[in-house]
Amino acid sequence: MFILRPSPSLSIPLSPLLKPCTVVSTRRISVASIRRIAAAPVAASISITLDETLPYGPSLSKGHNPSTNPNSSQSQQDDQNSFNENHFTRIFNISAIRVNADRCYALESQLRGHLLNWPRIRNIARVSGDEIDAELQKYFNSSDDEIEPLDSLNRRIYGKAEGDGERLSPVLYREKLVKTFNSRGYEKFRNLARLSRPKRKSKAKTETEEGRDGKRNECYLVEEVVDEESGDEKEDLSGLIGDSVCRLGKWKGSTRLLLLDERYAYKSFDELPEAIKACLKGSVFELVRCKLTLFYGYWQMNEVLEALLPEHMIVPSSFETVGHIIHLNLRDEHLPYKNLIAKVVLDKNKPKIQTVVNKIDAIDNEFRTMQLEVLAGNHSLVTRVVENGLHFHVDLASVYWSSKLATERQRLLTCFTRSDVVCDVFAGVGPLAVFAAKKVKYVYANDLNPHAVDYMQRNCVLNKLERKIEVFNMDGRRFIDAIFKSQSSRPITQVVMNLPKDAAEYLDAFKGIFRDVERSKGLTLPMIHVYGFSKAEDPEFDFHERIRIALSEVAFEVKMHKVRLVAPGKWMLCASFVLPERVALANPISEL
């Protein structure tokens, strides 16, 4: 089906920055009707300007915005509470070559260097309503002198061709078809049974396809521009016999459009390179003009934010994703535009993302929870995170979670063996404890936050690992003392202390931890993995010294690993070492 739309005359100025002595002219195109051609999830824009100062390819600084005046974009930026998606609509004029559908892919490979070839755009545009069944294509390809194919087509459609006598009534014709039915189906009309009983599409599949089509239409639209012709030259019969019949003309069968590069937007066929003419030699083709309309849904997040934010302001591009929530950490200069930034981030990450939040204060409470402000979307901060095949329920309002530590958790798992017993002193909602339970023998997990302990128990059940994890809700020092001195606990071989701000201060809890243990039973000195921050010039040496001071011990080996740079000049590190025997057996009061 073709959609006819009246369009006003478009004035397209050429760039005045070609040469110092170039005469600038304006080209006016008279348009009678526009036909919809194609739509796709993502595409690239076509430039209509020859200004060398503008970037090559899609850009919001190029094209024509049909819905606003030149000053509306600036007023929209000044109003921080308003956001109009129509300001990001751009129209670009391009040229295209119409060819038969069976030749389009071969020509695409031959003309690759002269086609649009921009990221996220298809060089071939499908002509909507121009599809013809492959079995009927041979009848359109036949010449007018060949009567037999046309008679065969008439017999297939009406039951009889011209000269076969009187046409059978529909009832008699159906009775005749029934007589030709045998065990193999319809003998002469093999596809009739399949056409009479079409396959039913499932409701879910139909809704999915409709949703995809709706999403495609929001991104871009390719339209063919048809020049206006006077009524004396060509009579308009589209309203009488249909637009598709008037459109066909010399084209017999399905056609495609090969979108040419932007530098050929206003050139005639004689002005095209010889390479294009050589490829089209011997083929039926037509050089047509098209309009490419890019909507707000096409532009990427950083492109929209660059247009919205003032010049020379850094565009926020990094964020953390936690389930359906995006967690921003905006600078002070971004705060006046926080609502606009959040809306763009939400629009460009739907439907997976439903909430955008911003951290408004540093983490300074004992439960390590963040003060978050909901900027866009729903206000639910309870989400479900999937990490490396395991599922976790998280409430960002009451517990701590960091998706950025996923790689570090996997690295730490490589240090464990199947015979290990792991003690996670600051487990949170249990990401490391649950992963370790899949590999090691047993896990003891603890956290001071009662909400985190509640979610940790849920996550153990959710991943069917509750039999291999024992959960505690205690202070870190009390937990270390209780778990190592308990007669019923298993010998612990690995200890994880992931509380970077204060974990090193808890190391003194290991002083004399095995002082009351009988020497005859033997000691199992655990491997301790402690995390910390450092802003020193040599962060590894600084963190190493803090560990030695906390343990009051110097002669032991420590392996340092830089986890990530959390802020300029601030490193997060992981120190791994075997608990020194002298520290484990020392008297906390007299010997140390």
Coordinates of C-alpha atoms in Angstrom, one line a residue:
M1 CA 0.0 0.0 0.0
F2 CA 1.3 3.4 -0.9
I3 CA 0.6 6.5 1.1
L4 CA 0.3 9.8 -0.7
R5 CA 1.2 12.9 1.2
P6 CA 1.1 16.4 -0.1
S7 CA 4.3 18.2 0.7
P8 CA 5.1 21.9 0.4
S9 CA 8.0 23.2 -1.6
L10 CA 11.3 22.7 0.1
S11 CA 14.0 25.3 -0.2
I12 CA 17.5 23.7 0.1
P13 CA 20.4 26.2 0.3
L14 CA 23.8 25.0 -0.7
S15 CA 26.7 25.7 1.5
P16 CA 28.5 29.1 1.0
L17 CA 31.8 27.7 2.2
L18 CA 32.9 25.9 -1.0
K19 CA 35.4 28.4 -2.4
P20 CA 36.1 32.0 -1.9
C21 CA 34.7 32.9 -5.3
T22 CA 31.8 30.4 -5.4
V23 CA 28.4 31.8 -6.3
V24 CA 25.8 30.4 -3.9
S25 CA 22.4 29.5 -5.4
T26 CA 19.2 28.1 -3.9
R27 CA 17.6 25.1 -5.5
R28 CA 13.8 24.8 -5.1
I29 CA 12.1 21.4 -5.6
S30 CA 8.4 21.2 -6.4
V31 CA 6.8 18.1 -4.9
A32 CA 3.5 16.6 -5.8
S33 CA 3.4 13.4 -3.7
I34 CA 5.6 11.3 -1.4
R35 CA 5.5 7.5 -1.3
R36 CA 6.6 5.6 1.8
I37 CA 9.5 3.2 0.9
A38 CA 11.0 1.5 3.9
A39 CA 11.7 1.7 7.6
A40 CA 14.3 0.0 9.8
P41 CA 15.3 -0.1 13.5
V42 CA 18.4 2.0 13.0
A43 CA 19.8 4.0 10.1
A44 CA 22.2 6.8 9.3
S45 CA 21.4 10.3 8.1
I46 CA 22.1 11.8 4.6
S47 CA 23.8 15.1 4.4
I48 CA 22.3 17.7 2.0
T49 CA 25.1 20.2 2.4
L50 CA 28.5 20.5 0.9
D51 CA 30.0 22.4 3.8
E52 CA 33.5 21.0 4.4
T53 CA 33.4 22.2 8.0
L54 CA 30.6 19.8 8.9
P55 CA 31.4 16.1 9.7
Y56 CA 30.9 13.4 7.1
G57 CA 27.9 11.2 7.9
P58 CA 24.9 11.6 10.2
S59 CA 24.9 14.6 12.4
L60 CA 22.3 16.8 14.1
S61 CA 24.1 19.9 12.8
K62 CA 23.1 18.9 9.3
G63 CA 19.8 18.4 7.6
H64 CA 16.5 20.3 7.9
N65 CA 14.1 20.3 10.9
P66 CA 10.6 20.8 9.5
S67 CA 8.8 21.3 12.8
T68 CA 10.7 24.2 14.4
N69 CA 12.0 27.6 13.7
P70 CA 15.8 28.4 14.1
N71 CA 15.4 29.8 17.6
S72 CA 13.3 27.0 19.0
S73 CA 16.2 24.7 19.7
Q74 CA 17.9 27.3 21.9
S75 CA 14.7 28.0 23.8
Q76 CA 14.2 24.3 24.3
Q77 CA 17.6 24.1 25.9
D78 CA 17.0 27.0 28.2
D79 CA 13.8 25.4 29.5
Q80 CA 15.2 22.6 31.6
N81 CA 11.8 21.1 32.4
S82 CA 10.7 20.7 28.8
F83 CA 11.8 18.2 26.2
N84 CA 10.4 18.0 22.7
E85 CA 11.5 15.0 20.6
N86 CA 10.4 16.8 17.4
H87 CA 13.5 19.1 17.8
F88 CA 15.6 16.1 16.8
T89 CA 13.8 15.3 13.5
R90 CA 16.1 15.9 10.5
I91 CA 15.3 15.6 6.8
F92 CA 18.0 14.8 4.3
N93 CA 17.8 14.7 0.5
I94 CA 19.5 11.8 -1.3
S95 CA 19.5 10.1 -4.6
A96 CA 18.8 6.4 -5.2
I97 CA 18.8 4.0 -8.1
R98 CA 15.7 1.9 -8.6
V99 CA 16.5 -1.6 -9.9
N100 CA 14.7 -5.0 -10.1
A101 CA 14.8 -6.9 -6.9
D102 CA 16.7 -9.8 -8.4
R103 CA 19.6 -7.5 -9.3
C104 CA 19.8 -5.4 -6.2
Y105 CA 22.3 -7.6 -4.2
A106 CA 24.7 -8.1 -7.1
L107 CA 24.7 -4.3 -7.8
E108 CA 25.2 -3.6 -4.1
S109 CA 28.5 -5.5 -4.1
Q110 CA 29.6 -3.8 -7.3
L111 CA 28.7 -0.3 -6.2
R112 CA 29.8 -0.6 -2.6
G113 CA 32.2 2.3 -2.7
H114 CA 29.5 4.7 -4.1
L115 CA 26.6 3.7 -1.8
L116 CA 25.7 5.3 1.5
N117 CA 27.9 2.9 3.5
W118 CA 27.3 4.7 6.8
P119 CA 27.2 2.9 10.1
R120 CA 23.8 1.4 11.0
I121 CA 22.2 2.0 7.7
R122 CA 21.1 -0.4 4.9
N123 CA 22.1 0.5 1.4
I124 CA 19.0 -1.3 0.0
A125 CA 15.6 0.2 0.7
R126 CA 12.6 -2.1 0.2
V127 CA 9.6 -0.6 -1.7
S128 CA 6.5 -1.1 0.4
G129 CA 3.6 -2.6 -1.5
D130 CA 5.8 -3.5 -4.5
E131 CA 6.2 -7.2 -3.7
I132 CA 5.1 -9.8 -6.2
D133 CA 5.0 -13.5 -5.6
A134 CA 7.9 -15.4 -7.1
E135 CA 5.7 -17.8 -8.9
L136 CA 3.9 -14.9 -10.6
Q137 CA 7.1 -13.1 -11.5
K138 CA 7.6 -15.1 -14.7
Y139 CA 4.3 -13.8 -16.1
F140 CA 5.4 -10.2 -15.7
N141 CA 8.7 -10.9 -17.3
S142 CA 7.1 -12.3 -20.4
S143 CA 6.7 -10.2 -23.5
D144 CA 3.3 -9.0 -24.8
D145 CA 3.5 -11.3 -27.8
E146 CA 3.5 -14.4 -25.7
I147 CA -0.1 -15.3 -25.2
E148 CA 0.4 -18.7 -23.5
P149 CA 1.8 -17.5 -20.1
L150 CA -1.1 -15.0 -19.8
D151 CA -3.6 -17.7 -20.6
S152 CA -2.0 -19.9 -17.9
L153 CA -2.3 -17.1 -15.5
N154 CA -6.0 -16.5 -16.3
R155 CA -6.7 -20.2 -15.9
R156 CA -5.0 -20.1 -12.5
I157 CA -6.9 -17.1 -11.3
Y158 CA -10.4 -17.5 -13.0
G159 CA -10.5 -21.2 -14.0
K160 CA -10.6 -20.4 -17.7
A161 CA -8.8 -18.3 -20.2
E162 CA -10.1 -16.4 -23.2
G163 CA -11.3 -18.8 -25.9
D164 CA -11.9 -21.7 -23.5
G165 CA -15.7 -21.2 -23.8
E166 CA -18.1 -19.9 -21.2
R167 CA -16.7 -19.3 -17.7
L168 CA -17.9 -21.7 -15.1
S169 CA -19.9 -20.4 -12.3
P170 CA -18.1 -20.3 -8.9
V171 CA -20.1 -23.3 -7.7
L172 CA -19.4 -25.5 -10.7
Y173 CA -15.7 -24.4 -10.7
R174 CA -15.3 -25.5 -7.1
E175 CA -17.0 -28.8 -7.9
K176 CA -14.5 -29.3 -10.7
L177 CA -11.6 -28.6 -8.4
V178 CA -12.9 -31.1 -5.9
K179 CA -12.9 -33.8 -8.5
T180 CA -9.2 -33.3 -9.1
F181 CA -8.4 -33.9 -5.5
N182 CA -6.6 -37.2 -4.7
S183 CA -4.3 -38.7 -2.1
R184 CA -1.5 -36.4 -3.1
G185 CA -3.6 -33.3 -2.6
Y186 CA -4.7 -31.0 -5.5
E187 CA -3.2 -32.5 -8.5
K188 CA -3.2 -29.5 -10.8
F189 CA -3.4 -26.8 -8.0
R190 CA -0.8 -28.0 -5.5
N191 CA -0.8 -24.8 -3.5
L192 CA -4.5 -24.5 -3.2
A193 CA -4.8 -26.6 -0.1
R194 CA -2.1 -24.7 1.6
L195 CA -3.6 -21.4 0.7
S196 CA -7.1 -22.4 1.8
R197 CA -5.7 -23.4 5.3
P198 CA -3.1 -20.7 6.1
K199 CA -0.9 -21.2 9.1
R200 CA -2.0 -19.5 12.2
K201 CA 0.5 -17.1 13.8
S202 CA 0.7 -17.3 17.5
K203 CA -0.6 -14.2 19.4
A204 CA 2.7 -13.7 21.1
K205 CA 4.6 -13.7 17.8
T206 CA 2.2 -11.4 16.2
E207 CA 2.5 -8.9 19.0
T208 CA 6.3 -9.1 18.9
E209 CA 6.3 -8.4 15.1
E210 CA 3.9 -5.5 15.6
G211 CA 6.2 -4.1 18.3
R212 CA 9.2 -4.4 16.1
D213 CA 7.5 -2.6 13.2
G214 CA 6.4 0.1 15.6
K215 CA 10.0 0.5 16.8
R216 CA 11.2 0.6 13.2
N217 CA 8.8 3.4 12.2
E218 CA 10.0 5.5 15.1
C219 CA 13.6 5.6 13.8
Y220 CA 13.6 6.7 10.2
L221 CA 11.5 6.9 7.1
V222 CA 12.6 6.8 3.4
E223 CA 10.3 8.6 1.0
E224 CA 10.4 8.9 -2.8
V225 CA 9.9 12.4 -4.1
V226 CA 7.8 12.5 -7.3
D227 CA 8.1 15.6 -9.4
E228 CA 4.9 17.4 -10.2
E229 CA 3.7 17.0 -13.8
S230 CA 1.1 19.1 -15.5
G231 CA -2.3 17.6 -16.2
D232 CA -1.9 17.9 -20.0
E233 CA 1.2 15.7 -20.0
K234 CA -0.2 13.0 -17.7
E235 CA -3.7 12.4 -16.4
D236 CA -3.9 11.6 -12.7
L237 CA -5.8 8.3 -12.5
S238 CA -4.5 7.2 -9.1
G239 CA -7.8 7.9 -7.4
L240 CA -9.6 5.8 -10.0
I241 CA -7.5 2.7 -10.6
G242 CA -5.2 2.9 -7.6
D243 CA -1.7 4.4 -7.0
S244 CA 0.1 1.0 -7.3
V245 CA -1.2 0.6 -10.9
C246 CA -0.2 4.1 -11.9
R247 CA 3.2 3.6 -10.3
L248 CA 4.2 0.4 -12.0
G249 CA 4.8 1.9 -15.5
K250 CA 7.8 0.1 -17.0
W251 CA 8.5 -1.8 -13.9
K252 CA 7.3 -5.4 -14.0
G253 CA 7.9 -7.1 -10.6
S254 CA 9.4 -6.1 -7.3
T255 CA 11.9 -3.3 -7.2
R256 CA 14.5 -2.0 -4.7
L257 CA 16.3 1.3 -4.1
L258 CA 20.1 1.5 -3.9
L259 CA 20.8 4.5 -1.7
L260 CA 23.7 6.5 -3.1
D261 CA 26.3 8.5 -1.2
E262 CA 25.5 12.0 -0.1
R263 CA 27.8 13.6 -2.6
Y264 CA 25.5 12.4 -5.4
A265 CA 22.4 14.0 -3.9
Y266 CA 21.9 16.6 -6.6
K267 CA 23.6 15.1 -9.6
S268 CA 22.0 13.8 -12.8
F269 CA 22.9 10.5 -14.3
D270 CA 25.4 12.0 -16.7
E271 CA 27.3 13.5 -13.7
L272 CA 27.6 10.2 -11.9
P273 CA 31.0 8.5 -12.0
E274 CA 31.8 6.2 -14.9
A275 CA 32.1 3.2 -12.5
I276 CA 28.4 3.5 -11.6
K277 CA 27.5 3.8 -15.3
A278 CA 29.5 0.7 -16.2
C279 CA 27.9 -1.4 -13.4
L280 CA 24.4 -0.3 -14.6
K281 CA 25.1 -1.0 -18.3
G282 CA 22.6 -3.5 -19.6
S283 CA 20.3 -3.2 -16.6
V284 CA 16.9 -1.6 -16.2
F285 CA 17.3 1.2 -13.7
E286 CA 15.9 4.6 -12.8
L287 CA 17.6 7.5 -10.9
V288 CA 15.1 8.8 -8.3
R289 CA 15.2 11.4 -5.6
C290 CA 14.4 10.5 -2.0
K291 CA 13.9 12.1 1.4
L292 CA 15.3 10.5 4.5
T293 CA 13.7 11.6 7.7
L294 CA 15.5 10.7 10.9
F295 CA 13.4 10.8 14.1
Y296 CA 14.5 11.1 17.7
G297 CA 14.6 7.4 18.0
Y298 CA 17.5 7.1 15.6
W299 CA 20.0 9.4 17.3
Q300 CA 22.4 7.8 19.9
M301 CA 22.5 9.0 23.4
N302 CA 25.7 10.9 23.2
E303 CA 24.5 12.8 20.1
V304 CA 21.3 13.9 21.8
L305 CA 23.2 15.0 24.9
E306 CA 25.7 17.0 22.9
A307 CA 22.9 18.9 21.3
L308 CA 21.1 19.5 24.7
L309 CA 24.0 20.5 26.9
P310 CA 26.0 23.7 26.6
E311 CA 29.2 23.8 24.5
H312 CA 32.4 22.6 26.1
M313 CA 30.5 20.7 28.8
I314 CA 31.6 17.1 29.2
V315 CA 28.8 14.7 28.1
P316 CA 28.1 12.0 30.8
S317 CA 28.6 8.7 29.0
S318 CA 29.5 6.2 31.8
F319 CA 27.0 4.7 34.1
E320 CA 26.3 1.5 36.0
T321 CA 23.4 -0.8 35.2
V322 CA 21.8 -2.8 38.0
G323 CA 18.9 -4.9 36.7
H324 CA 16.3 -2.4 35.3
I325 CA 18.1 0.6 37.0
I326 CA 20.8 2.9 35.6
H327 CA 22.9 4.5 38.3
L328 CA 24.4 7.8 37.3
N329 CA 27.1 9.7 39.2
L330 CA 26.6 13.2 37.8
R331 CA 29.1 16.1 38.3
D332 CA 28.0 19.4 39.8
E333 CA 27.9 21.1 36.4
H334 CA 25.4 18.5 35.2
L335 CA 22.9 18.9 38.0
P336 CA 21.0 21.8 36.4
Y337 CA 20.3 19.4 33.4
K338 CA 19.9 16.2 35.4
N339 CA 16.2 15.7 34.4
L340 CA 17.0 16.1 30.7
I341 CA 20.0 13.8 30.9
A342 CA 18.0 11.2 32.8
K343 CA 15.2 11.2 30.2
V344 CA 17.6 10.8 27.3
V345 CA 19.4 7.9 29.1
L346 CA 16.0 6.3 29.8
D347 CA 14.7 6.7 26.2
K348 CA 17.9 5.3 24.7
N349 CA 18.0 2.2 26.9
K350 CA 14.3 1.1 26.9
P351 CA 12.7 -1.4 27.4
K352 CA 15.4 -3.1 29.5
I353 CA 15.9 0.1 31.7
Q354 CA 12.9 1.5 33.5
T355 CA 14.5 3.7 36.2
V356 CA 17.4 6.2 36.2
V357 CA 18.8 7.3 39.6
N358 CA 21.7 9.6 40.6
K359 CA 23.9 9.3 43.7
I360 CA 23.4 12.5 45.7
D361 CA 25.9 11.9 48.5
A362 CA 29.0 9.8 49.3
I363 CA 28.8 6.5 51.1
D364 CA 29.4 7.3 54.7
N365 CA 27.1 5.1 56.8
E366 CA 27.9 1.7 58.4
F367 CA 25.7 -0.2 56.0
R368 CA 27.4 1.1 52.8
T369 CA 24.1 2.2 51.3
M370 CA 23.9 5.0 48.8
Q371 CA 21.6 8.0 48.9
L372 CA 19.9 7.9 45.5
E373 CA 17.5 10.3 43.8
V374 CA 15.1 8.9 41.1
L375 CA 15.3 11.2 38.1
A376 CA 13.2 9.3 35.5
G377 CA 11.1 6.2 35.2
N378 CA 9.3 4.4 38.0
H379 CA 10.4 4.7 41.6
S380 CA 11.0 1.1 42.3
L381 CA 14.6 0.4 43.4
V382 CA 14.0 -3.3 43.9
T383 CA 15.4 -5.2 41.0
R384 CA 16.7 -8.6 39.8
V385 CA 20.3 -8.8 38.6
V386 CA 21.6 -11.7 36.4
E387 CA 25.4 -12.1 36.6
N388 CA 27.2 -15.0 34.9
G389 CA 24.1 -17.2 35.1
L390 CA 23.2 -16.5 38.7
H391 CA 20.2 -14.4 39.9
F392 CA 20.2 -11.8 42.7
H393 CA 17.4 -9.8 44.2
V394 CA 18.7 -6.3 45.2
D395 CA 17.1 -3.2 46.8
L396 CA 19.4 -0.3 46.1
A397 CA 17.6 1.8 48.7
S398 CA 18.7 -0.5 51.6
V399 CA 21.6 -2.6 50.4
Y400 CA 24.9 -2.1 48.5
W401 CA 25.6 -3.5 45.0
S402 CA 28.3 -2.9 42.5
S403 CA 28.1 -4.4 39.0
K404 CA 31.6 -3.1 38.3
L405 CA 33.1 -5.7 40.6
A406 CA 31.8 -8.6 38.5
T407 CA 35.2 -9.1 36.9
E408 CA 36.9 -9.0 40.3
R409 CA 34.6 -11.6 41.7
Q410 CA 35.4 -13.9 38.9
R411 CA 39.1 -13.4 39.3
L412 CA 38.8 -14.2 43.0
L413 CA 37.0 -17.4 42.3
T414 CA 40.0 -18.6 40.3
C415 CA 41.9 -18.6 43.6
F416 CA 39.5 -21.1 45.2
T417 CA 39.5 -24.9 45.0
R418 CA 36.8 -27.4 45.5
S419 CA 38.2 -28.3 49.0
D420 CA 38.2 -24.7 50.3
V421 CA 36.0 -23.4 53.0
V422 CA 35.3 -19.7 52.4
C423 CA 34.6 -17.0 55.0
D424 CA 33.1 -13.8 53.6
V425 CA 33.2 -11.2 56.4
F426 CA 31.4 -8.4 54.4
A427 CA 29.1 -10.4 52.1
G428 CA 26.4 -7.8 51.3
V429 CA 23.6 -9.6 49.4
G430 CA 26.0 -12.5 48.7
P431 CA 27.3 -12.1 45.2
L432 CA 30.7 -13.6 46.0
A433 CA 29.3 -16.1 48.5
V434 CA 26.8 -17.5 46.1
F435 CA 29.4 -17.8 43.3
A436 CA 31.8 -19.5 45.7
A437 CA 29.2 -21.9 46.9
K438 CA 29.0 -23.2 43.3
K439 CA 32.6 -24.2 43.5
V440 CA 33.9 -24.7 47.0
K441 CA 33.0 -27.1 49.8
Y442 CA 31.2 -24.6 52.1
V443 CA 30.7 -20.9 52.7
Y444 CA 30.2 -18.8 55.8
A445 CA 28.7 -15.4 54.9
N446 CA 28.2 -12.4 57.2
D447 CA 27.0 -8.8 57.0
L448 CA 26.1 -6.2 59.5
N449 CA 23.1 -4.8 57.5
P450 CA 19.9 -6.8 58.4
H451 CA 18.4 -5.9 55.0
A452 CA 21.4 -7.3 53.2
V453 CA 21.2 -10.5 55.2
D454 CA 17.6 -10.9 54.3
Y455 CA 18.3 -10.6 50.6
M456 CA 21.3 -12.9 50.9
Q457 CA 19.1 -15.6 52.3
R458 CA 16.7 -15.1 49.4
N459 CA 19.5 -15.3 46.8
C460 CA 20.7 -18.5 48.3
V461 CA 17.3 -20.1 47.9
L462 CA 16.8 -18.5 44.5
N463 CA 20.0 -20.2 43.2
K464 CA 19.4 -23.4 45.1
L465 CA 22.5 -23.1 47.2
E466 CA 21.1 -22.7 50.7
R467 CA 22.6 -26.0 51.9
K468 CA 26.2 -24.8 51.2
I469 CA 25.9 -21.3 52.7
E470 CA 25.5 -20.4 56.3
V471 CA 24.4 -16.7 56.8
F472 CA 25.2 -14.5 59.8
N473 CA 24.2 -11.0 60.9
M474 CA 27.1 -9.8 63.1
D475 CA 29.8 -7.2 63.4
G476 CA 32.9 -8.1 61.5
R477 CA 35.2 -8.5 64.5
R478 CA 32.7 -10.6 66.4
F479 CA 32.1 -12.8 63.4
I480 CA 35.8 -13.5 62.8
D481 CA 36.3 -14.4 66.5
A482 CA 33.2 -16.6 66.6
I483 CA 33.7 -18.5 63.4
F484 CA 37.3 -19.3 64.1
K485 CA 36.8 -20.3 67.7
S486 CA 33.6 -22.4 67.1
Q487 CA 34.1 -26.1 67.6
S488 CA 31.4 -27.0 65.1
S489 CA 32.7 -24.8 62.2
R490 CA 34.8 -26.3 59.5
P491 CA 38.5 -25.3 59.1
I492 CA 38.5 -22.1 57.1
T493 CA 41.0 -21.8 54.3
Q494 CA 39.9 -18.6 52.5
V495 CA 38.8 -15.3 54.1
V496 CA 37.4 -12.4 52.0
M497 CA 37.2 -8.9 53.4
N498 CA 35.6 -6.7 50.8
L499 CA 35.0 -3.4 52.6
P500 CA 37.6 -1.1 51.0
K501 CA 37.1 1.8 53.3
D502 CA 37.6 0.0 56.6
A503 CA 38.6 -3.6 55.9
A504 CA 42.3 -3.1 56.9
E505 CA 41.2 -1.9 60.3
Y506 CA 39.5 -5.3 61.0
L507 CA 42.7 -7.2 60.5
D508 CA 43.6 -6.9 64.2
A509 CA 40.8 -9.4 64.9
F510 CA 43.1 -12.2 63.7
K511 CA 45.7 -11.5 66.4
G512 CA 45.8 -14.6 68.6
I513 CA 42.9 -16.2 66.7
F514 CA 44.5 -19.7 67.2
R515 CA 46.1 -19.0 70.6
D516 CA 43.6 -21.4 72.4
V517 CA 43.7 -24.1 69.8
E518 CA 45.6 -27.3 70.6
R519 CA 48.8 -27.6 68.7
S520 CA 48.4 -31.4 68.3
K521 CA 45.4 -30.9 66.0
G522 CA 47.5 -28.8 63.6
L523 CA 46.8 -25.3 62.3
T524 CA 45.2 -24.4 59.0
L525 CA 46.3 -20.9 58.3
P526 CA 43.8 -19.2 56.0
M527 CA 44.6 -17.1 52.9
I528 CA 43.2 -13.6 53.5
H529 CA 42.0 -11.4 50.7
V530 CA 41.5 -7.8 52.0
Y531 CA 40.4 -4.8 49.9
G532 CA 41.2 -1.1 50.4
F533 CA 41.5 2.3 48.8
S534 CA 44.7 4.4 48.4
K535 CA 45.3 7.9 47.1
A536 CA 49.1 7.7 47.5
E537 CA 51.6 8.1 44.7
D538 CA 52.6 4.4 45.2
P539 CA 49.2 2.9 46.2
E540 CA 50.5 -0.7 46.5
F541 CA 53.3 0.3 49.0
D542 CA 50.8 2.5 51.0
F543 CA 48.3 -0.3 51.3
H544 CA 51.0 -2.8 52.2
E545 CA 52.2 -0.6 55.0
R546 CA 48.7 -0.2 56.4
I547 CA 48.3 -4.0 56.5
R548 CA 51.6 -4.5 58.3
I549 CA 50.7 -1.9 60.9
A550 CA 47.3 -3.5 61.5
L551 CA 48.8 -6.9 62.1
S552 CA 52.0 -5.6 63.8
E553 CA 54.0 -7.9 61.6
V554 CA 56.6 -7.2 58.9
A555 CA 58.0 -10.6 57.8
F556 CA 55.3 -12.0 55.5
E557 CA 54.7 -11.9 51.8
V558 CA 51.7 -9.9 50.3
K559 CA 50.5 -10.1 46.7
M560 CA 48.9 -6.9 45.5
H561 CA 46.4 -6.6 42.7
K562 CA 45.0 -3.3 41.3
V563 CA 41.2 -3.8 41.0
R564 CA 40.1 -0.5 39.3
L565 CA 40.6 3.3 39.4
V566 CA 37.5 4.5 41.3
A567 CA 38.4 8.2 41.0
P568 CA 41.2 10.3 39.6
G569 CA 44.2 9.3 41.7
K570 CA 42.2 6.8 43.9
W571 CA 42.8 3.1 43.4
M572 CA 41.0 0.1 44.8
L573 CA 43.4 -2.7 45.6
C574 CA 43.2 -6.3 46.8
A575 CA 46.0 -7.7 49.0
S576 CA 46.3 -11.5 49.3
F577 CA 48.5 -13.2 52.0
V578 CA 48.6 -16.2 54.2
L579 CA 47.9 -15.3 57.9
P580 CA 51.3 -15.3 59.6
E581 CA 51.6 -18.0 62.2
R582 CA 53.1 -15.6 64.7
V583 CA 50.1 -13.3 64.5
A584 CA 47.6 -16.2 64.7
L585 CA 49.3 -17.6 67.9
A586 CA 50.2 -14.3 69.6
N587 CA 48.8 -12.9 72.8
P588 CA 46.8 -9.9 71.8
I589 CA 47.8 -8.0 74.9
S590 CA 51.4 -8.9 75.9
E591 CA 53.2 -10.3 72.8
L592 CA 51.9 -7.8 70.3

